[in-house]
PDB file of C-alpha atoms in Angstrom:
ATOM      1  CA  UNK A   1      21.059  13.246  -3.295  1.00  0.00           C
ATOM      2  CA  UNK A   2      17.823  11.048  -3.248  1.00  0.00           C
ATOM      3  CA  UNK A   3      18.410   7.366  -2.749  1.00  0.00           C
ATOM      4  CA  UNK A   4      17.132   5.794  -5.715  1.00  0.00           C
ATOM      5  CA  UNK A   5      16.121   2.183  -5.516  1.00  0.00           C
ATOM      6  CA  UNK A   6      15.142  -0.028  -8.625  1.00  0.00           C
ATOM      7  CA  UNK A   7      11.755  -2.567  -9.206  1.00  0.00           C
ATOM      8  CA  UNK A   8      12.185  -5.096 -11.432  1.00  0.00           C
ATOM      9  CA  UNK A   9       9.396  -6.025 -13.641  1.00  0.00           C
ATOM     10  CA  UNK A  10       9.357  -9.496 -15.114  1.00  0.00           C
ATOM     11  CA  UNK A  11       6.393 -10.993 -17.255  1.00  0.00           C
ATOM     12  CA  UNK A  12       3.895 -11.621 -14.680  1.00  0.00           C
ATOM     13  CA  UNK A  13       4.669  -9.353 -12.228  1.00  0.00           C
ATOM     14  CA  UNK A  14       1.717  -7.987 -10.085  1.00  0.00           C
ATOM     15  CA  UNK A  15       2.992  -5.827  -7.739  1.00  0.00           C
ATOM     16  CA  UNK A  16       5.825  -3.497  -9.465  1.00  0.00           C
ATOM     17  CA  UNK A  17       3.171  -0.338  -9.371  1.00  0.00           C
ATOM     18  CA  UNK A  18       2.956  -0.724  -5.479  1.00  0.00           C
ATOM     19  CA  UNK A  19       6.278  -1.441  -4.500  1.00  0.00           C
ATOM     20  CA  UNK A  20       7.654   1.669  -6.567  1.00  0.00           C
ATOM     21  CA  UNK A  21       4.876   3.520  -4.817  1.00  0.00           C
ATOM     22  CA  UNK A  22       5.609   2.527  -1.325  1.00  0.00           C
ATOM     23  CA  UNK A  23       9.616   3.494  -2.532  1.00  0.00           C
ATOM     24  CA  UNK A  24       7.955   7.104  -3.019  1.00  0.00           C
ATOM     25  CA  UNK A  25       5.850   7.569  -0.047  1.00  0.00           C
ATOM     26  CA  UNK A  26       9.160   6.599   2.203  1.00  0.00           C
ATOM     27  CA  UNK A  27      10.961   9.602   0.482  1.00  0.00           C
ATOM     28  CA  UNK A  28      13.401   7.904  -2.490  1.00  0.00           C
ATOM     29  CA  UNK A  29      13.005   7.960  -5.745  1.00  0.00           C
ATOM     30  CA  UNK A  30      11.710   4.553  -7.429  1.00  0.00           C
ATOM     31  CA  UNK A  31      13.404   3.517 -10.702  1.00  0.00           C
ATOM     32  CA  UNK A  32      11.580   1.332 -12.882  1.00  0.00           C
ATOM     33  CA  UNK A  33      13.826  -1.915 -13.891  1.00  0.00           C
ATOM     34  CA  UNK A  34      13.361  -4.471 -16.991  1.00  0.00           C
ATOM     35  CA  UNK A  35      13.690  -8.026 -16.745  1.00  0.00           C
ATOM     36  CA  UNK A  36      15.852  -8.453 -20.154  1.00  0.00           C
ATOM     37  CA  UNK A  37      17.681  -5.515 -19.100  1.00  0.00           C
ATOM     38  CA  UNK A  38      21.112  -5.832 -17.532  1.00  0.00           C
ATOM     39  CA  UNK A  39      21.747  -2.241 -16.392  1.00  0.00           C
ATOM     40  CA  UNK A  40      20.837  -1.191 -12.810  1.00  0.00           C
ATOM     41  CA  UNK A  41      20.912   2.046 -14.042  1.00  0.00           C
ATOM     42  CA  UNK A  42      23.154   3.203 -11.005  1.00  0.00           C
ATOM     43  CA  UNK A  43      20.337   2.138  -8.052  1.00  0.00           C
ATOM     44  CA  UNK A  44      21.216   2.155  -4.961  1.00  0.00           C
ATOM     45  CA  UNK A  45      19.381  -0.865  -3.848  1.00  0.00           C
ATOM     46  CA  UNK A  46      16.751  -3.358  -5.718  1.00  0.00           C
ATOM     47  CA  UNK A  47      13.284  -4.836  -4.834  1.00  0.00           C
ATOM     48  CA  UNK A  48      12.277  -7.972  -6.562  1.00  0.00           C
ATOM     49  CA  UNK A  49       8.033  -7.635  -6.276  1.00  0.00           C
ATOM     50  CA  UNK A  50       5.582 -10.006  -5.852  1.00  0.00           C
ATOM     51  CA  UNK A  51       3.558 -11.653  -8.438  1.00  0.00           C
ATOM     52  CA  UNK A  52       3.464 -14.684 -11.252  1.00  0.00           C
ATOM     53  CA  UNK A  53       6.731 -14.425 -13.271  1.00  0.00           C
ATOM     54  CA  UNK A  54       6.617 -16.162 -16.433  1.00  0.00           C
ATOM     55  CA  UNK A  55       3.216 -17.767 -14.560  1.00  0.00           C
ATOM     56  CA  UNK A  56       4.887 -19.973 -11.953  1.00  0.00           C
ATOM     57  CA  UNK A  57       6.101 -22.541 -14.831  1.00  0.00           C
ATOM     58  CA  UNK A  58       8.442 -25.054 -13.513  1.00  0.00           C
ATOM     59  CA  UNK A  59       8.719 -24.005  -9.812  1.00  0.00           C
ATOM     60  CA  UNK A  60       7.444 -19.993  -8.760  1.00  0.00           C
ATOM     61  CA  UNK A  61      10.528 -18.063  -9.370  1.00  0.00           C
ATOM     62  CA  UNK A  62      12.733 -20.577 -10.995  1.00  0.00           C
ATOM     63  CA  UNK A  63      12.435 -19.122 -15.249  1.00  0.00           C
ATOM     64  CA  UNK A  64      13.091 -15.662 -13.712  1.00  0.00           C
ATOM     65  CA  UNK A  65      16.011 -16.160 -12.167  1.00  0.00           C
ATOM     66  CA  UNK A  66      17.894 -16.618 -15.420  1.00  0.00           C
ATOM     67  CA  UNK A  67      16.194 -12.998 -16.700  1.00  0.00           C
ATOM     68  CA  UNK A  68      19.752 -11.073 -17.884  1.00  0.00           C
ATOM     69  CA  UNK A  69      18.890  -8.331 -15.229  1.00  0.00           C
ATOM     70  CA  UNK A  70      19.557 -11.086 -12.540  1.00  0.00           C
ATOM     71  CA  UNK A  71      23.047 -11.398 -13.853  1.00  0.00           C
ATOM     72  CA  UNK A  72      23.266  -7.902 -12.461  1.00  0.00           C
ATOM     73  CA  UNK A  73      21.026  -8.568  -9.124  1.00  0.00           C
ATOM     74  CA  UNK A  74      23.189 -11.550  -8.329  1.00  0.00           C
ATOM     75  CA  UNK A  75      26.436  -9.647  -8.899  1.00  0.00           C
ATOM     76  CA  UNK A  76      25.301  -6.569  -7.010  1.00  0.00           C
ATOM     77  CA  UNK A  77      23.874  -8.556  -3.621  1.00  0.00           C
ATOM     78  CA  UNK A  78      27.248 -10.553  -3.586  1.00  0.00           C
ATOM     79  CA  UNK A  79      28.865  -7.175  -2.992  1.00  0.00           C
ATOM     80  CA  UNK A  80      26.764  -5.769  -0.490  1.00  0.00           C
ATOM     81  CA  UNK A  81      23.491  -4.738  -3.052  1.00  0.00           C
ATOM     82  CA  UNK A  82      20.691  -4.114  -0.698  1.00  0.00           C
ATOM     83  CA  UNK A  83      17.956  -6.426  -2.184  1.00  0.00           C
ATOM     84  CA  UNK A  84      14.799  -6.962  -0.912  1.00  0.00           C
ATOM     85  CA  UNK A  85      12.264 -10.133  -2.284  1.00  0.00           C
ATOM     86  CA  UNK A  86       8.688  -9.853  -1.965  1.00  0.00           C
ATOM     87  CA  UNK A  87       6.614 -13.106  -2.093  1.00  0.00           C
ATOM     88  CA  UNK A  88       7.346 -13.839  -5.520  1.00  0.00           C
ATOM     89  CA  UNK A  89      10.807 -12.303  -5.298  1.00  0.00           C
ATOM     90  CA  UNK A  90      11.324 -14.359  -2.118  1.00  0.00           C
ATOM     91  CA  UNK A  91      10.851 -17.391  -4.629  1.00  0.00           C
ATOM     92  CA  UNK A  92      13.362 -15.762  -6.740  1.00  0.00           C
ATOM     93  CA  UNK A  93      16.014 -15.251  -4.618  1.00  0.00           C
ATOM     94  CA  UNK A  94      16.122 -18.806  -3.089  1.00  0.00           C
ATOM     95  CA  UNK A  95      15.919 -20.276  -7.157  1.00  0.00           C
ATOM     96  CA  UNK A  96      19.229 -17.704  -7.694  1.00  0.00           C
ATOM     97  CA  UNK A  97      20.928 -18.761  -3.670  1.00  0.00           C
ATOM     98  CA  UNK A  98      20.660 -15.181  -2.795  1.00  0.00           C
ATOM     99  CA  UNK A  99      19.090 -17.139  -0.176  1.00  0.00           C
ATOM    100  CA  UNK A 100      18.754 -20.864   1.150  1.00  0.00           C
ATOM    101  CA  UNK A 101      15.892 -22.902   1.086  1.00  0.00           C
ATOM    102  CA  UNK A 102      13.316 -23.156  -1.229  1.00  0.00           C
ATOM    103  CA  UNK A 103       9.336 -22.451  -1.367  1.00  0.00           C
ATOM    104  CA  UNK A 104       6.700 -25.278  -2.025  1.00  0.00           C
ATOM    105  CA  UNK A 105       3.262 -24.819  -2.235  1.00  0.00           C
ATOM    106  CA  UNK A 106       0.940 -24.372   0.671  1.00  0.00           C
ATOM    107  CA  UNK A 107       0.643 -27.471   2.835  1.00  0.00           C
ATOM    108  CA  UNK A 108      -3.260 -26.770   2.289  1.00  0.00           C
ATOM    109  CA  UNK A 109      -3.024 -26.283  -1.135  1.00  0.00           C
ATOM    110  CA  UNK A 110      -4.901 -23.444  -1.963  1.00  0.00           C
ATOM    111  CA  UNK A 111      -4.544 -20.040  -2.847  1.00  0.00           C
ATOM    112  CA  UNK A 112      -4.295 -17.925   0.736  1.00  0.00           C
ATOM    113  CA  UNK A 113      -4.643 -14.028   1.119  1.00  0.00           C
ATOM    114  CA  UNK A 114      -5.342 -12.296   4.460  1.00  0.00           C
ATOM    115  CA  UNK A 115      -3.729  -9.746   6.451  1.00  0.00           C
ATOM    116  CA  UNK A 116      -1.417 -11.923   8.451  1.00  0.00           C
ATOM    117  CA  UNK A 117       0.294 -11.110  12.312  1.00  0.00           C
ATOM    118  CA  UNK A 118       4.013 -10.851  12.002  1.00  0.00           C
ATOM    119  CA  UNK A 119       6.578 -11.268  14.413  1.00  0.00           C
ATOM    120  CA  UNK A 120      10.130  -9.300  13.853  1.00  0.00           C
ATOM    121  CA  UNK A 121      12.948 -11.293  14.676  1.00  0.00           C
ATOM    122  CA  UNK A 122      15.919  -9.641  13.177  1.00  0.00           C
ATOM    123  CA  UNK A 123      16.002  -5.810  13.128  1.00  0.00           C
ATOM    124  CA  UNK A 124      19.509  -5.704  12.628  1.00  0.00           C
ATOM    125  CA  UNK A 125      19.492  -5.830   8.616  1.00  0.00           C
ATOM    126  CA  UNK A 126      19.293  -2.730   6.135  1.00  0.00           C
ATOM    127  CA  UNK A 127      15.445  -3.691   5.082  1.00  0.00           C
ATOM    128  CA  UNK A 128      14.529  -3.551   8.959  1.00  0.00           C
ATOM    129  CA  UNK A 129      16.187  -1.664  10.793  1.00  0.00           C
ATOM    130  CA  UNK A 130      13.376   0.607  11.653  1.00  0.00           C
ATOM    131  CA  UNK A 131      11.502  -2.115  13.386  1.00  0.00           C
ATOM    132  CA  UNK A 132      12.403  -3.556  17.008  1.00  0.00           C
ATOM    133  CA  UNK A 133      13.162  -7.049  17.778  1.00  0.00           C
ATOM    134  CA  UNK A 134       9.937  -8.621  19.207  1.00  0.00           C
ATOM    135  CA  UNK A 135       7.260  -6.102  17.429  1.00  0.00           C
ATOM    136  CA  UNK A 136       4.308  -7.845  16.086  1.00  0.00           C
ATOM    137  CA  UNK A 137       3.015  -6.082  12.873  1.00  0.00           C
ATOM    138  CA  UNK A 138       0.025  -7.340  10.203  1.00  0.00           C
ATOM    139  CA  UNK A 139       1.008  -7.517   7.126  1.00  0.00           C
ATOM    140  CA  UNK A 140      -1.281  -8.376   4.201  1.00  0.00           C
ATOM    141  CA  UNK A 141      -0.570 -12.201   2.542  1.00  0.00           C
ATOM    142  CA  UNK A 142      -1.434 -13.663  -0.758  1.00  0.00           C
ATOM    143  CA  UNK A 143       0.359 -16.955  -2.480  1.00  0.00           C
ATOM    144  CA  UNK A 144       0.004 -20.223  -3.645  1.00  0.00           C
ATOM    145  CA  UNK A 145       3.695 -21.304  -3.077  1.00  0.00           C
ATOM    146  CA  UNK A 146       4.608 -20.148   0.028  1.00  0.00           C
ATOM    147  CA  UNK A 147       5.925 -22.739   2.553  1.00  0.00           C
ATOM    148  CA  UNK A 148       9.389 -22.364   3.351  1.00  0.00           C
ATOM    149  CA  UNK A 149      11.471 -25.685   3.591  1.00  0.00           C
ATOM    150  CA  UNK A 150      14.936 -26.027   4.111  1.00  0.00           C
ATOM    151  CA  UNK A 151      17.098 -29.424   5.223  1.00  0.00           C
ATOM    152  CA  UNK A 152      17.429 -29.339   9.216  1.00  0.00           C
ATOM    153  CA  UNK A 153      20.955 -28.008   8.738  1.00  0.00           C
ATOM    154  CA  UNK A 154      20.126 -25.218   7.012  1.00  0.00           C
ATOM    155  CA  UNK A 155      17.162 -24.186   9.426  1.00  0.00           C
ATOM    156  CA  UNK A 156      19.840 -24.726  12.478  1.00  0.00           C
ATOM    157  CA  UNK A 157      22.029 -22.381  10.360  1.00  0.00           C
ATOM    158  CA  UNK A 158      19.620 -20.005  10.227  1.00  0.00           C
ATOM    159  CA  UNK A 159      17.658 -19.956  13.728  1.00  0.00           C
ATOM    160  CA  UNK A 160      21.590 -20.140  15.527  1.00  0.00           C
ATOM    161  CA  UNK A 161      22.962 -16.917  13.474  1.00  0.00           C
ATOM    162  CA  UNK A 162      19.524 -14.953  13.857  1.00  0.00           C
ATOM    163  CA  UNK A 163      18.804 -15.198  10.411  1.00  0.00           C
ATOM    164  CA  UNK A 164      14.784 -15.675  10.814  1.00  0.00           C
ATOM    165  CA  UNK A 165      13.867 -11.876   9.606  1.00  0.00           C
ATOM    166  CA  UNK A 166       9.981 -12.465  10.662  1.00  0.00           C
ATOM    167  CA  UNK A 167       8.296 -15.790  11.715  1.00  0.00           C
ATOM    168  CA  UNK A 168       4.729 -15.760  11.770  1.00  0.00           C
ATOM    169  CA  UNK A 169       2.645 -14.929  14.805  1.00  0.00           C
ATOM    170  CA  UNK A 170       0.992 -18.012  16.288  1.00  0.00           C
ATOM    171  CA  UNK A 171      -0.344 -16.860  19.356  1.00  0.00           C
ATOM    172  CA  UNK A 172      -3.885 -15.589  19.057  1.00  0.00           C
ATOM    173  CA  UNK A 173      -6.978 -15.758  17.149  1.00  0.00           C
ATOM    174  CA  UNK A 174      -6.643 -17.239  13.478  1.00  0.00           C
ATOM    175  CA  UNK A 175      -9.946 -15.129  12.520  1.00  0.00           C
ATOM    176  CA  UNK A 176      -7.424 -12.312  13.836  1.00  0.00           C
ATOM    177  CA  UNK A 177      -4.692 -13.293  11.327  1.00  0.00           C
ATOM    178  CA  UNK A 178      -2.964 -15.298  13.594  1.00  0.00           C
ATOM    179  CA  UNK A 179      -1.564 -18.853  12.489  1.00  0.00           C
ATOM    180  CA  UNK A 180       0.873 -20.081  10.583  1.00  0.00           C
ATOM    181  CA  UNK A 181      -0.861 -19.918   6.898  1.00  0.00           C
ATOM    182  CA  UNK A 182       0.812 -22.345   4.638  1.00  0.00           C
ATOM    183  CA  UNK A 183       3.270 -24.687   6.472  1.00  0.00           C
ATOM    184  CA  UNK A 184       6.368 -23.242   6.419  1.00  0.00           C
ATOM    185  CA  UNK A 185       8.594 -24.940   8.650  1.00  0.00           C
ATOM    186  CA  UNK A 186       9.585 -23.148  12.028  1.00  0.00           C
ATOM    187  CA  UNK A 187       7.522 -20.191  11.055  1.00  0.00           C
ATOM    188  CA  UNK A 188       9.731 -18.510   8.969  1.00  0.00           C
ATOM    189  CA  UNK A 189       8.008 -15.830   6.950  1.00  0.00           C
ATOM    190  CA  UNK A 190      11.359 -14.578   5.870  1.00  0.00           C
ATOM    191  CA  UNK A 191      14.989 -14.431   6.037  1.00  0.00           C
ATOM    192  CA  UNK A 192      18.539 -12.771   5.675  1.00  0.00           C
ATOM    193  CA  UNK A 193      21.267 -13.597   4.041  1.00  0.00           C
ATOM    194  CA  UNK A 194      24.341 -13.408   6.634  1.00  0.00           C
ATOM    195  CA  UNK A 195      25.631  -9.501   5.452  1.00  0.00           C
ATOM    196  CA  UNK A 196      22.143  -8.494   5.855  1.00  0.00           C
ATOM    197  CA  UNK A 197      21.530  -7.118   2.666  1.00  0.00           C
ATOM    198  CA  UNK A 198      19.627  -9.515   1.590  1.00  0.00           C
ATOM    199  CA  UNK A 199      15.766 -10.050   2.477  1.00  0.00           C
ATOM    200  CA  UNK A 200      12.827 -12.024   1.633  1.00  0.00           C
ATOM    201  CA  UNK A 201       9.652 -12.479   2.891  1.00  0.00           C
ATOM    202  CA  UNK A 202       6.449 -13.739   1.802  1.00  0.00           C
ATOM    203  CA  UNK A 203       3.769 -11.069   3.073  1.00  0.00           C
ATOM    204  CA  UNK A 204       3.543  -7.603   1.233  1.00  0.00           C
ATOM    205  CA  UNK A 205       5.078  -4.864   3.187  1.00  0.00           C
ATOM    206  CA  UNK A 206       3.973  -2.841  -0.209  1.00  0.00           C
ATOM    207  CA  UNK A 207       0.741  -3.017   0.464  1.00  0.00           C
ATOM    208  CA  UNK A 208       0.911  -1.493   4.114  1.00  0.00           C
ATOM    209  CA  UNK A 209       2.123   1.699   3.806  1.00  0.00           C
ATOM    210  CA  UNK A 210      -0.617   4.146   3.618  1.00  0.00           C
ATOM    211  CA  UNK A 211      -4.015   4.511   5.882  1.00  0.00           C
ATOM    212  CA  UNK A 212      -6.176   5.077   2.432  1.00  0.00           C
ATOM    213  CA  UNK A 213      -4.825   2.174   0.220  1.00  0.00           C
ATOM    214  CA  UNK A 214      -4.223  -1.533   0.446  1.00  0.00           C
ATOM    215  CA  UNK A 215      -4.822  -2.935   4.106  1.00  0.00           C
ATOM    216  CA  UNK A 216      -5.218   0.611   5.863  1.00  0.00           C
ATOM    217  CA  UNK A 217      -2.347  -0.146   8.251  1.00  0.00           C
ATOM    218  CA  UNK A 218       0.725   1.357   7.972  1.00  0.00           C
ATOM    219  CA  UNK A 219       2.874  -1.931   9.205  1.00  0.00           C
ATOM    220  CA  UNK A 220       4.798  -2.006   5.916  1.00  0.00           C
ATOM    221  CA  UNK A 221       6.151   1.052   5.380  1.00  0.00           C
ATOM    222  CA  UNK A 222       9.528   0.707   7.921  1.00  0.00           C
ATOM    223  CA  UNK A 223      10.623  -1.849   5.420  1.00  0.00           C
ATOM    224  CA  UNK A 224      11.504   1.587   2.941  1.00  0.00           C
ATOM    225  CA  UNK A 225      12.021   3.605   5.305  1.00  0.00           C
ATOM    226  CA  UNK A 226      15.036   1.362   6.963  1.00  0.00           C
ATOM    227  CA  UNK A 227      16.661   1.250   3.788  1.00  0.00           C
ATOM    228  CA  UNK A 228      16.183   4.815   2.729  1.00  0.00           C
ATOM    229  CA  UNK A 229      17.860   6.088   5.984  1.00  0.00           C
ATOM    230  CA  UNK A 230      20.659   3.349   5.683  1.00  0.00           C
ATOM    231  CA  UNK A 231      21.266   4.579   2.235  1.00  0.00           C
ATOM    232  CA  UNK A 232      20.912   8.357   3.403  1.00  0.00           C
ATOM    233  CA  UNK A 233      23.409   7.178   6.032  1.00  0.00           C
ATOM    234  CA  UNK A 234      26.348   5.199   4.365  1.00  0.00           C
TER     235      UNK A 234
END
């Protein structure tokens, strides 16, 4: 049976199109998900995309995580729903404590897109396991809000149960996409919740996943693959 894992579209959404292609190039079927929509329709994990839902009013992410199908989302990552947050999802899943902390906007304050260096911290959870521990991969970058804060207990929380999915890559060249790129504290491009089914991150994996579109690197596309063979696998 092909693994069939869900994008959900909410009013702004940019990215729905290219995460439910990257979904298809890894081999699973990509199931197209409504924001006023409750049903799952059966999926067997769900990818909150990037984007502007309901344009960023009030704080990025924080109208969408009272959409109905987040009743749903919510439910299904509390029992062990693979869920993965991309930029905008990110935002999402810290507004609905899928995951802790919260994202402010960049410390620069401007709009910021760039293929970026990652580093791979944690390739123990089911959106990564197809990476290794250490591996620096470029990813491409694009937000307005994306600087991770959390209170210093949370951050110990996280750094002391290896819950830092990718920091970014400081050491080199900024003109090389090196740097951290909007302030986030410690690094952190993105995290897990402590079952590991739960992932955000701020960079677009979606966009990586074929040499002919997006950034021409193919950096992104272990993020589907991991959870296609974990699914394949269970």
């Amino acid at each position: 049976m092909t693994a069939r894992i869900g994008v959900v579209t909410f009013p702004g959404s940019l990215d729905d199109r290219d995460s439910r292609r990257a979904i298809r190039v890894a081999g699973a079927e990509p199931v197209a998900l409504w924001h006023k929509d409750k049903d799952l329709q059966q999926v067997d994990a769900v990818v909150l995309c990037g984007g502007f839902s309901y344009g960023d009013y009030l704080r990025a992410g924080a109208i969408a995580r009272f959409s109905p199908v987040m009743e749903s989302v919510i439910e299904g990552a509390r029992g062990g729903l693979p869920v993965l947050g991309i930029c905008n999802g990110f935002q999402i899943l810290t507004e609905a404590h899928l995951l802790p902390g919260a994202m402010l906007g960049n410390d620069h304050l401007h709009f910021i897109c760039r293929d970026q260096k990652l580093r791979v911290e944690n390739a123990g959870t089911a959106w990564t396991a197809d990476y290794t521990a250490g591996q620096e991969i470029s990813i491409p970058l694009k937000n307005m809000d994306g600087r991770y804060v959390a209170d210093r207990r949370t951050l110990d929380e996280l750094e002391a149960e290896g819950r830092v999915a990718f920091r970014y890559a400081v050491d080199g060249d900024a003109a090389e996409g090196y740097g951290n790129p909007n302030g986030s504290l410690n690094d952190i491009a993105g995290i897990t919740n402590a079952a590991g089914n739960v992932v955000g991150l701020m960079p677009h994996p979606e966009h990586a996943v074929e040499p002919l579109v997006g950034s021409g690197r193919t950096d992104g596309l272990p993020f589907f693959t991991s959870i296609l063979k974990k699914l394949v696998n269970a």
